[in-house]
Amino acid sequence: MRQICFLRMQCMRKSVTTPSDGAQVKHNLEMVLETEFIAKTSAEAVDFTMECGICYAYDLDGAIPEKVCEDRRCARSFHESCLFEYIRGLPGVRQSFGTYFGECPYCSTAITVKMT
């Protein structure tokens, strides 16, 4: 509601048509700003790339970050090899059948990685 009031005030100052309460925010902004926003027609994989939270690189010897922290608030991605080296260096790390158990370097959520 505050957005609509603000947009109406902007319209009065610019003497343009008043935004509609039922219209999408995008449409109202286009009216107030007197411009048209360009919609992206497709998303490419490059748009969603995330670098590794340990080495800060996307591509590491042909590998991409594929291990993701399970905490939704964190959701950092890591190369398996980087995460393996990080967890292996932690004091008190546990290992069982080639799997290392440690904590996410950012949020301390439990995270596992298989030995590479």
Short mmCIF file of N, CA, C and O in Angstrom, two decimals:
data_model
loop_
_atom_site.label_atom_id
_atom_site.label_comp_id
_atom_site.label_asym_id
_atom_site.label_seq_id
_atom_site.Cartn_x
_atom_site.Cartn_y
_atom_site.Cartn_z
N MET A 1 0.82 -1.19 0.00
CA MET A 1 0.00 0.00 0.00
C MET A 1 0.86 1.25 0.00
O MET A 1 0.54 2.23 -0.64
N ARG A 2 1.98 1.21 0.74
CA ARG A 2 2.87 2.37 0.80
C ARG A 2 3.47 2.65 -0.58
O ARG A 2 3.68 3.81 -0.93
N GLN A 3 3.74 1.56 -1.33
CA GLN A 3 4.30 1.74 -2.67
C GLN A 3 3.32 2.48 -3.57
O GLN A 3 3.71 3.37 -4.32
N ILE A 4 2.05 2.12 -3.47
CA ILE A 4 1.04 2.75 -4.31
C ILE A 4 0.91 4.23 -3.96
O ILE A 4 0.85 5.08 -4.84
N CYS A 5 0.92 4.55 -2.67
CA CYS A 5 0.84 5.95 -2.24
C CYS A 5 2.03 6.73 -2.76
O CYS A 5 1.89 7.85 -3.26
N PHE A 6 3.22 6.16 -2.64
CA PHE A 6 4.42 6.82 -3.13
C PHE A 6 4.34 7.03 -4.64
O PHE A 6 4.66 8.10 -5.15
N LEU A 7 3.89 6.01 -5.36
CA LEU A 7 3.77 6.12 -6.81
C LEU A 7 2.75 7.18 -7.20
O LEU A 7 2.95 7.92 -8.16
N ARG A 8 1.66 7.27 -6.46
CA ARG A 8 0.66 8.29 -6.76
C ARG A 8 1.22 9.69 -6.56
O ARG A 8 0.97 10.60 -7.33
N MET A 9 2.02 9.86 -5.49
CA MET A 9 2.64 11.16 -5.25
C MET A 9 3.60 11.51 -6.38
O MET A 9 3.64 12.65 -6.85
N GLN A 10 4.36 10.53 -6.84
CA GLN A 10 5.28 10.76 -7.95
C GLN A 10 4.50 11.14 -9.20
O GLN A 10 4.93 12.01 -9.96
N CYS A 11 3.38 10.48 -9.43
CA CYS A 11 2.57 10.77 -10.61
C CYS A 11 2.01 12.18 -10.55
O CYS A 11 1.96 12.89 -11.56
N MET A 12 1.58 12.61 -9.39
CA MET A 12 1.03 13.96 -9.26
C MET A 12 2.10 15.00 -9.56
O MET A 12 1.83 16.01 -10.19
N ARG A 13 3.29 14.73 -9.10
CA ARG A 13 4.39 15.67 -9.36
C ARG A 13 4.71 15.72 -10.85
O ARG A 13 5.06 16.77 -11.37
N LYS A 14 4.63 14.61 -11.52
CA LYS A 14 4.97 14.54 -12.94
C LYS A 14 3.74 14.73 -13.83
O LYS A 14 3.86 14.73 -15.04
N SER A 15 2.59 14.82 -13.25
CA SER A 15 1.32 14.94 -13.95
C SER A 15 1.13 13.85 -15.00
O SER A 15 0.88 14.11 -16.17
N VAL A 16 1.30 12.61 -14.58
CA VAL A 16 1.03 11.46 -15.43
C VAL A 16 -0.14 10.69 -14.83
O VAL A 16 -0.57 10.97 -13.73
N THR A 17 -0.60 9.70 -15.53
CA THR A 17 -1.74 8.93 -15.05
C THR A 17 -1.40 8.24 -13.73
O THR A 17 -0.26 7.86 -13.49
N THR A 18 -2.40 8.07 -12.90
CA THR A 18 -2.23 7.46 -11.59
C THR A 18 -2.10 5.95 -11.71
O THR A 18 -2.85 5.33 -12.45
N PRO A 19 -1.15 5.35 -10.96
CA PRO A 19 -1.02 3.89 -11.00
C PRO A 19 -2.25 3.21 -10.41
O PRO A 19 -2.93 3.75 -9.55
N SER A 20 -2.49 2.03 -10.85
CA SER A 20 -3.64 1.25 -10.41
C SER A 20 -3.27 0.37 -9.23
O SER A 20 -2.18 -0.21 -9.20
N ASP A 21 -4.18 0.22 -8.28
CA ASP A 21 -3.95 -0.67 -7.14
C ASP A 21 -3.85 -2.12 -7.57
O ASP A 21 -3.13 -2.90 -6.99
N GLY A 22 -4.57 -2.49 -8.61
CA GLY A 22 -4.60 -3.88 -9.06
C GLY A 22 -3.51 -4.24 -10.05
O GLY A 22 -3.32 -5.40 -10.35
N ALA A 23 -2.78 -3.26 -10.55
CA ALA A 23 -1.74 -3.53 -11.55
C ALA A 23 -0.48 -4.08 -10.89
O ALA A 23 -0.26 -3.89 -9.69
N GLN A 24 0.34 -4.72 -11.69
CA GLN A 24 1.60 -5.23 -11.19
C GLN A 24 2.52 -4.06 -10.88
O GLN A 24 2.45 -3.01 -11.51
N VAL A 25 3.43 -4.28 -9.93
CA VAL A 25 4.37 -3.25 -9.52
C VAL A 25 5.21 -2.80 -10.72
O VAL A 25 5.46 -1.61 -10.91
N LYS A 26 5.60 -3.76 -11.54
CA LYS A 26 6.42 -3.44 -12.72
C LYS A 26 5.70 -2.45 -13.63
O LYS A 26 6.28 -1.46 -14.08
N HIS A 27 4.43 -2.69 -13.86
CA HIS A 27 3.64 -1.81 -14.72
C HIS A 27 3.55 -0.40 -14.12
O HIS A 27 3.72 0.60 -14.82
N ASN A 28 3.28 -0.32 -12.83
CA ASN A 28 3.18 0.97 -12.16
C ASN A 28 4.51 1.73 -12.21
O ASN A 28 4.53 2.93 -12.43
N LEU A 29 5.62 1.01 -12.01
CA LEU A 29 6.92 1.66 -12.07
C LEU A 29 7.22 2.17 -13.48
O LEU A 29 7.79 3.26 -13.65
N GLU A 30 6.84 1.40 -14.47
CA GLU A 30 7.04 1.84 -15.85
C GLU A 30 6.26 3.12 -16.13
O GLU A 30 6.77 4.02 -16.81
N MET A 31 5.06 3.23 -15.58
CA MET A 31 4.26 4.45 -15.77
C MET A 31 4.92 5.64 -15.09
O MET A 31 5.05 6.71 -15.67
N VAL A 32 5.33 5.47 -13.85
CA VAL A 32 5.91 6.57 -13.09
C VAL A 32 7.25 7.01 -13.67
O VAL A 32 7.52 8.20 -13.82
N LEU A 33 8.08 6.04 -14.03
CA LEU A 33 9.42 6.36 -14.54
C LEU A 33 9.42 6.69 -16.03
O LEU A 33 10.44 7.07 -16.57
N GLU A 34 8.26 6.52 -16.64
CA GLU A 34 8.09 6.79 -18.06
C GLU A 34 9.13 6.05 -18.90
O GLU A 34 9.81 6.62 -19.76
N THR A 35 9.27 4.77 -18.63
CA THR A 35 10.20 3.92 -19.35
C THR A 35 9.62 2.52 -19.42
O THR A 35 8.64 2.21 -18.75
N GLU A 36 10.22 1.70 -20.23
CA GLU A 36 9.80 0.30 -20.33
C GLU A 36 10.96 -0.59 -19.93
O GLU A 36 12.07 -0.45 -20.43
N PHE A 37 10.71 -1.50 -18.99
CA PHE A 37 11.74 -2.44 -18.56
C PHE A 37 11.83 -3.57 -19.58
O PHE A 37 10.82 -4.09 -20.02
N ILE A 38 13.04 -3.93 -19.92
CA ILE A 38 13.25 -5.01 -20.87
C ILE A 38 13.22 -6.34 -20.12
O ILE A 38 13.96 -6.53 -19.15
N ALA A 39 12.38 -7.24 -20.57
CA ALA A 39 12.27 -8.56 -19.94
C ALA A 39 13.27 -9.50 -20.58
O ALA A 39 13.41 -9.55 -21.80
N LYS A 40 13.97 -10.25 -19.76
CA LYS A 40 14.92 -11.24 -20.27
C LYS A 40 14.12 -12.44 -20.77
O LYS A 40 13.28 -12.95 -20.06
N THR A 41 14.42 -12.88 -21.96
CA THR A 41 13.63 -13.95 -22.56
C THR A 41 14.07 -15.34 -22.12
O THR A 41 13.29 -16.26 -22.08
N SER A 42 15.34 -15.50 -21.80
CA SER A 42 15.79 -16.82 -21.38
C SER A 42 16.93 -16.68 -20.38
O SER A 42 17.63 -15.68 -20.36
N ALA A 43 17.09 -17.70 -19.58
CA ALA A 43 18.18 -17.73 -18.60
C ALA A 43 19.22 -18.72 -19.08
O ALA A 43 18.88 -19.80 -19.57
N GLU A 44 20.46 -18.34 -18.94
CA GLU A 44 21.55 -19.22 -19.34
C GLU A 44 22.26 -19.74 -18.10
O GLU A 44 22.17 -19.14 -17.04
N ALA A 45 22.99 -20.83 -18.27
CA ALA A 45 23.71 -21.41 -17.14
C ALA A 45 24.70 -20.43 -16.55
O ALA A 45 24.96 -20.44 -15.35
N VAL A 46 25.26 -19.56 -17.37
CA VAL A 46 26.23 -18.58 -16.89
C VAL A 46 25.60 -17.63 -15.87
O VAL A 46 26.25 -17.14 -14.97
N ASP A 47 24.29 -17.38 -15.98
CA ASP A 47 23.60 -16.49 -15.06
C ASP A 47 23.54 -17.06 -13.64
O ASP A 47 23.34 -16.32 -12.68
N PHE A 48 23.67 -18.37 -13.50
CA PHE A 48 23.51 -18.99 -12.21
C PHE A 48 24.81 -19.56 -11.64
O PHE A 48 24.80 -20.34 -10.72
N THR A 49 25.92 -19.21 -12.24
CA THR A 49 27.19 -19.76 -11.77
C THR A 49 27.53 -19.22 -10.40
O THR A 49 27.28 -18.06 -10.09
N MET A 50 28.09 -20.08 -9.59
CA MET A 50 28.53 -19.70 -8.25
C MET A 50 29.93 -20.23 -8.06
O MET A 50 30.21 -21.37 -8.41
N GLU A 51 30.77 -19.39 -7.50
CA GLU A 51 32.12 -19.86 -7.26
C GLU A 51 32.18 -20.67 -5.98
O GLU A 51 31.29 -20.61 -5.15
N CYS A 52 33.25 -21.41 -5.86
CA CYS A 52 33.49 -22.24 -4.68
C CYS A 52 33.69 -21.32 -3.47
O CYS A 52 34.38 -20.30 -3.57
N GLY A 53 33.11 -21.67 -2.36
CA GLY A 53 33.23 -20.88 -1.15
C GLY A 53 34.59 -21.00 -0.48
O GLY A 53 34.87 -20.28 0.48
N ILE A 54 35.44 -21.87 -0.97
CA ILE A 54 36.77 -22.04 -0.37
C ILE A 54 37.85 -21.44 -1.27
O ILE A 54 38.65 -20.61 -0.83
N CYS A 55 37.88 -21.82 -2.55
CA CYS A 55 38.93 -21.31 -3.45
C CYS A 55 38.46 -20.11 -4.27
O CYS A 55 39.26 -19.48 -4.94
N TYR A 56 37.18 -19.78 -4.23
CA TYR A 56 36.57 -18.65 -4.94
C TYR A 56 36.72 -18.73 -6.46
O TYR A 56 36.70 -17.72 -7.14
N ALA A 57 36.87 -19.92 -6.98
CA ALA A 57 36.93 -20.13 -8.43
C ALA A 57 35.72 -20.93 -8.84
O ALA A 57 35.19 -21.73 -8.07
N TYR A 58 35.26 -20.73 -10.08
CA TYR A 58 34.15 -21.53 -10.57
C TYR A 58 34.67 -22.83 -11.16
O TYR A 58 34.21 -23.90 -10.80
N ASP A 59 35.63 -22.74 -12.03
CA ASP A 59 36.17 -23.91 -12.71
C ASP A 59 37.53 -24.26 -12.09
O ASP A 59 38.46 -23.46 -12.12
N LEU A 60 37.65 -25.45 -11.54
CA LEU A 60 38.90 -25.90 -10.94
C LEU A 60 39.28 -27.22 -11.60
O LEU A 60 38.68 -28.26 -11.30
N ASP A 61 40.21 -27.16 -12.52
CA ASP A 61 40.65 -28.34 -13.27
C ASP A 61 39.48 -29.06 -13.93
O ASP A 61 39.38 -30.29 -13.90
N GLY A 62 38.57 -28.31 -14.49
CA GLY A 62 37.43 -28.88 -15.18
C GLY A 62 36.26 -29.25 -14.29
O GLY A 62 35.22 -29.66 -14.77
N ALA A 63 36.40 -29.10 -12.99
CA ALA A 63 35.31 -29.42 -12.05
C ALA A 63 34.61 -28.13 -11.63
O ALA A 63 35.23 -27.10 -11.44
N ILE A 64 33.29 -28.22 -11.50
CA ILE A 64 32.52 -27.08 -11.03
C ILE A 64 32.06 -27.34 -9.60
O ILE A 64 32.00 -28.50 -9.17
N PRO A 65 31.75 -26.30 -8.82
CA PRO A 65 31.26 -26.52 -7.46
C PRO A 65 29.94 -27.28 -7.48
O PRO A 65 28.96 -26.81 -8.02
N GLU A 66 29.94 -28.48 -6.90
CA GLU A 66 28.72 -29.28 -6.93
C GLU A 66 28.22 -29.68 -5.55
O GLU A 66 27.11 -30.15 -5.41
N LYS A 67 29.02 -29.49 -4.54
CA LYS A 67 28.60 -29.80 -3.16
C LYS A 67 28.05 -28.52 -2.56
O LYS A 67 28.72 -27.49 -2.52
N VAL A 68 26.80 -28.55 -2.09
CA VAL A 68 26.14 -27.35 -1.58
C VAL A 68 25.78 -27.56 -0.11
O VAL A 68 25.29 -28.63 0.27
N CYS A 69 25.99 -26.53 0.70
CA CYS A 69 25.59 -26.58 2.11
C CYS A 69 24.08 -26.76 2.18
O CYS A 69 23.33 -26.11 1.44
N GLU A 70 23.62 -27.62 3.07
CA GLU A 70 22.20 -27.93 3.15
C GLU A 70 21.38 -26.87 3.89
O GLU A 70 20.15 -26.90 3.85
N ASP A 71 22.04 -25.94 4.58
CA ASP A 71 21.33 -24.86 5.25
C ASP A 71 20.88 -23.86 4.20
O ASP A 71 21.69 -23.27 3.49
N ARG A 72 19.58 -23.64 4.08
CA ARG A 72 19.04 -22.75 3.05
C ARG A 72 19.54 -21.32 3.19
O ARG A 72 19.66 -20.60 2.22
N ARG A 73 19.79 -20.89 4.41
CA ARG A 73 20.27 -19.53 4.61
C ARG A 73 21.69 -19.36 4.10
O ARG A 73 22.10 -18.28 3.75
N CYS A 74 22.46 -20.43 4.07
CA CYS A 74 23.85 -20.38 3.62
C CYS A 74 23.93 -20.77 2.15
O CYS A 74 24.28 -19.96 1.31
N ALA A 75 23.62 -22.01 1.85
CA ALA A 75 23.59 -22.56 0.49
C ALA A 75 24.86 -22.27 -0.31
O ALA A 75 24.80 -22.06 -1.52
N ARG A 76 26.00 -22.22 0.34
CA ARG A 76 27.27 -22.03 -0.37
C ARG A 76 27.62 -23.29 -1.14
O ARG A 76 27.34 -24.40 -0.71
N SER A 77 28.27 -23.11 -2.28
CA SER A 77 28.68 -24.27 -3.06
C SER A 77 30.20 -24.41 -2.97
O SER A 77 30.92 -23.44 -2.78
N PHE A 78 30.65 -25.67 -3.11
CA PHE A 78 32.07 -25.99 -2.96
C PHE A 78 32.47 -27.03 -3.99
O PHE A 78 31.66 -27.88 -4.37
N HIS A 79 33.72 -26.98 -4.42
CA HIS A 79 34.30 -28.10 -5.17
C HIS A 79 34.48 -29.23 -4.18
O HIS A 79 34.86 -28.99 -3.02
N GLU A 80 34.24 -30.44 -4.58
CA GLU A 80 34.42 -31.58 -3.67
C GLU A 80 35.85 -31.65 -3.18
O GLU A 80 36.09 -31.93 -2.00
N SER A 81 36.82 -31.39 -4.07
CA SER A 81 38.22 -31.47 -3.66
C SER A 81 38.58 -30.39 -2.65
O SER A 81 39.32 -30.65 -1.69
N CYS A 82 38.06 -29.18 -2.81
CA CYS A 82 38.33 -28.10 -1.86
C CYS A 82 37.71 -28.42 -0.50
O CYS A 82 38.35 -28.24 0.55
N LEU A 83 36.48 -28.90 -0.51
CA LEU A 83 35.80 -29.23 0.73
C LEU A 83 36.49 -30.39 1.44
O LEU A 83 36.64 -30.39 2.66
N PHE A 84 36.96 -31.37 0.67
CA PHE A 84 37.68 -32.50 1.24
C PHE A 84 38.93 -32.02 1.96
O PHE A 84 39.18 -32.39 3.10
N GLU A 85 39.72 -31.17 1.31
CA GLU A 85 40.95 -30.65 1.93
C GLU A 85 40.64 -29.81 3.16
O GLU A 85 41.33 -29.88 4.17
N TYR A 86 39.57 -29.02 3.10
CA TYR A 86 39.18 -28.18 4.24
C TYR A 86 38.76 -29.04 5.43
O TYR A 86 39.24 -28.86 6.54
N ILE A 87 37.86 -29.98 5.19
CA ILE A 87 37.35 -30.82 6.28
C ILE A 87 38.45 -31.71 6.85
O ILE A 87 38.55 -31.88 8.05
N ARG A 88 39.29 -32.23 5.99
CA ARG A 88 40.38 -33.10 6.44
C ARG A 88 41.33 -32.35 7.39
O ARG A 88 41.91 -32.94 8.28
N GLY A 89 41.46 -31.04 7.21
CA GLY A 89 42.34 -30.24 8.06
C GLY A 89 41.71 -29.78 9.36
O GLY A 89 42.39 -29.18 10.20
N LEU A 90 40.42 -30.03 9.55
CA LEU A 90 39.76 -29.60 10.79
C LEU A 90 40.17 -30.49 11.96
O LEU A 90 40.30 -31.71 11.80
N PRO A 91 40.36 -29.90 13.15
CA PRO A 91 40.63 -30.74 14.31
C PRO A 91 39.37 -31.51 14.71
O PRO A 91 38.26 -30.98 14.65
N GLY A 92 39.52 -32.75 15.05
CA GLY A 92 38.39 -33.56 15.50
C GLY A 92 37.49 -34.04 14.38
O GLY A 92 36.33 -34.37 14.62
N VAL A 93 38.00 -34.07 13.14
CA VAL A 93 37.19 -34.54 12.02
C VAL A 93 36.94 -36.03 12.17
O VAL A 93 37.78 -36.77 12.66
N ARG A 94 35.75 -36.48 11.78
CA ARG A 94 35.40 -37.90 11.83
C ARG A 94 35.42 -38.47 10.43
O ARG A 94 35.00 -37.81 9.48
N GLN A 95 35.85 -39.71 10.31
CA GLN A 95 35.89 -40.39 9.03
C GLN A 95 35.28 -41.77 9.18
O GLN A 95 35.51 -42.46 10.16
N SER A 96 34.48 -42.16 8.19
CA SER A 96 33.87 -43.47 8.21
C SER A 96 33.68 -43.96 6.78
O SER A 96 32.98 -43.31 6.00
N PHE A 97 34.32 -45.07 6.43
CA PHE A 97 34.19 -45.68 5.11
C PHE A 97 34.41 -44.68 3.98
O PHE A 97 33.64 -44.61 3.02
N GLY A 98 35.45 -43.90 4.07
CA GLY A 98 35.79 -42.97 3.00
C GLY A 98 34.98 -41.70 2.98
O GLY A 98 35.08 -40.91 2.04
N THR A 99 34.15 -41.47 3.96
CA THR A 99 33.37 -40.24 4.05
C THR A 99 33.85 -39.44 5.24
O THR A 99 33.99 -39.97 6.34
N TYR A 100 34.09 -38.15 5.01
CA TYR A 100 34.52 -37.25 6.08
C TYR A 100 33.33 -36.41 6.54
O TYR A 100 32.56 -35.92 5.73
N PHE A 101 33.22 -36.24 7.85
CA PHE A 101 32.12 -35.48 8.45
C PHE A 101 32.71 -34.23 9.08
O PHE A 101 33.59 -34.30 9.93
N GLY A 102 32.22 -33.08 8.67
CA GLY A 102 32.73 -31.82 9.20
C GLY A 102 31.64 -30.77 9.24
O GLY A 102 30.45 -31.09 9.25
N GLU A 103 32.06 -29.51 9.23
CA GLU A 103 31.12 -28.39 9.29
C GLU A 103 31.37 -27.45 8.12
O GLU A 103 32.50 -27.30 7.66
N CYS A 104 30.31 -26.81 7.67
CA CYS A 104 30.41 -25.81 6.62
C CYS A 104 31.31 -24.67 7.12
O CYS A 104 31.16 -24.22 8.25
N PRO A 105 32.25 -24.21 6.31
CA PRO A 105 33.14 -23.14 6.74
C PRO A 105 32.43 -21.81 7.00
O PRO A 105 32.98 -20.93 7.67
N TYR A 106 31.21 -21.64 6.51
CA TYR A 106 30.50 -20.38 6.66
C TYR A 106 29.46 -20.38 7.78
O TYR A 106 29.31 -19.41 8.50
N CYS A 107 28.72 -21.49 7.90
CA CYS A 107 27.60 -21.48 8.86
C CYS A 107 27.69 -22.58 9.91
O CYS A 107 26.82 -22.68 10.77
N SER A 108 28.70 -23.43 9.83
CA SER A 108 28.93 -24.53 10.78
C SER A 108 27.86 -25.61 10.75
O SER A 108 27.75 -26.40 11.68
N THR A 109 27.07 -25.68 9.70
CA THR A 109 26.10 -26.77 9.53
C THR A 109 26.87 -28.04 9.16
O THR A 109 27.87 -27.98 8.46
N ALA A 110 26.40 -29.17 9.64
CA ALA A 110 27.06 -30.44 9.34
C ALA A 110 27.09 -30.67 7.83
O ALA A 110 26.11 -30.44 7.14
N ILE A 111 28.25 -31.11 7.33
CA ILE A 111 28.42 -31.36 5.91
C ILE A 111 29.36 -32.54 5.74
O ILE A 111 30.24 -32.75 6.57
N THR A 112 29.12 -33.34 4.72
CA THR A 112 29.96 -34.53 4.49
C THR A 112 30.54 -34.46 3.09
O THR A 112 29.98 -33.83 2.19
N VAL A 113 31.67 -35.13 2.93
CA VAL A 113 32.30 -35.23 1.62
C VAL A 113 33.00 -36.57 1.52
O VAL A 113 33.57 -37.05 2.50
N LYS A 114 32.91 -37.20 0.36
CA LYS A 114 33.57 -38.47 0.16
C LYS A 114 35.03 -38.23 -0.22
O LYS A 114 35.35 -37.23 -0.87
N MET A 115 35.88 -39.13 0.19
CA MET A 115 37.30 -39.03 -0.09
C MET A 115 37.53 -39.08 -1.60
O MET A 115 36.95 -39.90 -2.30
N THR A 116 38.35 -38.15 -2.10
CA THR A 116 38.61 -38.10 -3.54
C THR A 116 39.96 -38.69 -3.88
O THR A 116 40.84 -38.77 -3.10
#
